[in-house]
Amino acid sequence: MSPTTDPVAELRAAVAAAAAELSDNGASKTFSFDRPPKPEFGDYSTNAAMLLAPTMGEKPRDVAQRLGALVEQNLADEVEKVDVAGPGFLNLFMSDAWWRDALAAALAAGESFGGGTAEPAERILVEFVSANPTGPITVASARHAAYGDALSRILEFAGHAVEREYYVNDEGGQVQRFAQSIQARARGEEPPEDGYAGEYVGDLAQKIDGAADMDLGELARRGVDLMIEDVRQTLERFGVSMDRFFFEHTVHENGEIERTIELLGEHGLIYEHEDAVWLRTTNFGDDKDRVLRRSTGEFTYLAPDIAYHVHKRERGYDRLIDVWGADHHGYQSRMLAAWEALGGEPGRLELLIMQLVNLVERGQRVQMSKRKGEFVTLDDLIDDIGVDAARFFLLQRSHDTTLDLDLSLAREQSQDNPVYYVQYAHARIASILRKAGEERVREALEADFSEELHPSARGLLKRLLGFPDEVTVASARRAPHRMTVYGHDTAQEFSAFYRDCRVVGAAEEGGDENFRIATCVMTQRVLARSLELLGVSAPEHM
RNA sequence: GCGCCCGUAGCUCAGUGGAUAGAGCGCUGCCCUCCGGAGGCAGAAGUCGCAGGUUCGAAUCCUGCCGGGCGCGCCA
């Protein structure tokens, strides 16, 4: 996005230029530029003077005075006035002319407004969900799905090239027990003690011809294939399209695990002890070394997992993001150790830990255990409250905090869900624009504005102009939940604007209908984009 | 015992160095001659777990402690 399509970035740059001029380019500190908490502190505010003061050997408020005078001179009639406040804040009050031009500039940016700011743009692989292929997607995995997908959408919009991948653990003991459980059901028996007892296991047994007498390896493969197809369909229904399902067995079959272990051995990081092969992860800060190959000759989960990450790295991504469950946090250090051991650049592999989802049903915890078959699936959740509410709900909280999802509340009082509030604002704007008529809207967008801004209009515009920053922060901090807050705030600001400023028929109260229609169009675009980044629909009617 | 995450309003949570800490739900009281009331306005409600430290300035950064969750396998 070019500077001229982000009015706030342009303004910030103007202030930065003035600060540089004032300090003789001496200071290159990054100062704040944000919306102050109260209207009397102006529209935008900077602490630049406070940061420059020490190196300039002057008092902060004096520096702020001089900076303010310079900004006022440079920006001329774009700025109404500047104030020095508190310990040395410089507060900018923008003129109506600036707001009108800012709206026009933001509209001119079109669909790209707020996007494409990533610097540098990277090729990123986001691996998420990756639940064992031994059962349907649960609500815990649903949070991973919503998070990983929303994060991917935001990264893409910010300008990165993103691929979504699901790692399928189709080897090892869990899959063995899965196959044994299917076979038991096929024979009309109970699954083994440590097997899978869910109803779906019986369904699989019926779908697979000859499951009762099939070779367990073959049965496992068939079962996993069917299970993953279910998973894929559920994810699609949830609005999540994986670019790839990567099967663990591929690194077993093409010798990449052995190659990885050899590679580690060349770095002197491998040793044998009690017939097992160990990796010296303690060299990289792990609290103990880890087994790669058991004394029985089988690999632990870690060996193929490292091989998988080598595989991913060799595919040429700039960055790998793994979304892991809270129960995996103990594996961060060993995976990062292996990554570094193999020459991976620290920081290029990000292991994001998702905290748990507590399902609450009428005040009671709902247990989620695939083995016992007591769990709420993502399909169940979607049936209850719909994709939009489910995604919004699961995305509302930061990924590193535990999420309480009250099913009975979400089901019975879904009108209280904030997602409807945001969608309602979008639908209401659509209605206003329908009332104005397509032709009127087109005219309005091409007109010169003359509006004298109501405080509500200024507040709304300020929020809309903050969208690019919001995307940048949500992207950089891997924090999709910020878009739920932003969407809600924007809807709220629109409600105030709607109350105070009649749009269709604005002239009757001395307003500029063109400006107000344009403001509606801009709000609608930003709301639609915010919802899209969350994977939530933006309806024209409700 | 060790490690990771969390501790902010009655509840669920935003807020990763700025000004008098916010939202939703719940609670109290108002508002439909009005472009969509799935709405709006006002109010009550807080020792930002505790104690130190850094800073002009700390919910935010550092240290210690307390409380909760999750992990600590030659399971994945």
Coordinates of C-alpha atoms in Angstrom, one line a residue, chain A residues 11 39-44 68-69 71-84 90-100 451-455 458:
Chain A
L11 CA 0.4 12.0 9.2
P39 CA -11.4 13.9 23.3
E40 CA -9.8 16.9 25.0
F41 CA -6.4 15.3 24.3
G42 CA -7.0 15.7 20.6
D43 CA -7.3 13.3 17.7
Y44 CA -3.8 12.0 17.7
G68 CA 4.1 21.6 17.8
A69 CA 4.9 24.9 16.1
V71 CA 4.0 20.6 12.8
E72 CA 1.5 23.4 12.7
Q73 CA 3.6 25.3 10.1
N74 CA 4.2 22.2 7.9
L75 CA 0.7 20.8 7.9
A76 CA -1.0 24.2 7.6
D77 CA -4.8 24.0 7.4
E78 CA -4.8 20.2 7.9
V79 CA -4.4 20.7 11.6
E80 CA -6.8 22.8 13.6
K81 CA -4.5 23.2 16.6
V82 CA -1.8 21.5 18.6
D83 CA -1.6 21.3 22.4
V84 CA 1.2 20.5 24.8
L90 CA 1.9 16.7 21.8
N91 CA -1.8 16.5 20.9
L92 CA -3.0 17.1 17.4
F93 CA -6.5 18.3 16.6
M94 CA -7.2 17.7 13.0
S95 CA -9.4 20.0 10.9
D96 CA -12.6 18.9 9.2
A97 CA -10.8 19.3 5.9
W98 CA -8.2 16.7 6.9
W99 CA -10.9 14.2 7.9
R100 CA -12.8 14.7 4.6
E451 CA -19.4 18.1 5.9
E452 CA -18.7 19.8 9.1
L453 CA -18.1 16.8 11.3
H454 CA -20.2 15.8 14.2
P455 CA -18.0 14.3 17.0
R458 CA -15.1 12.0 13.7

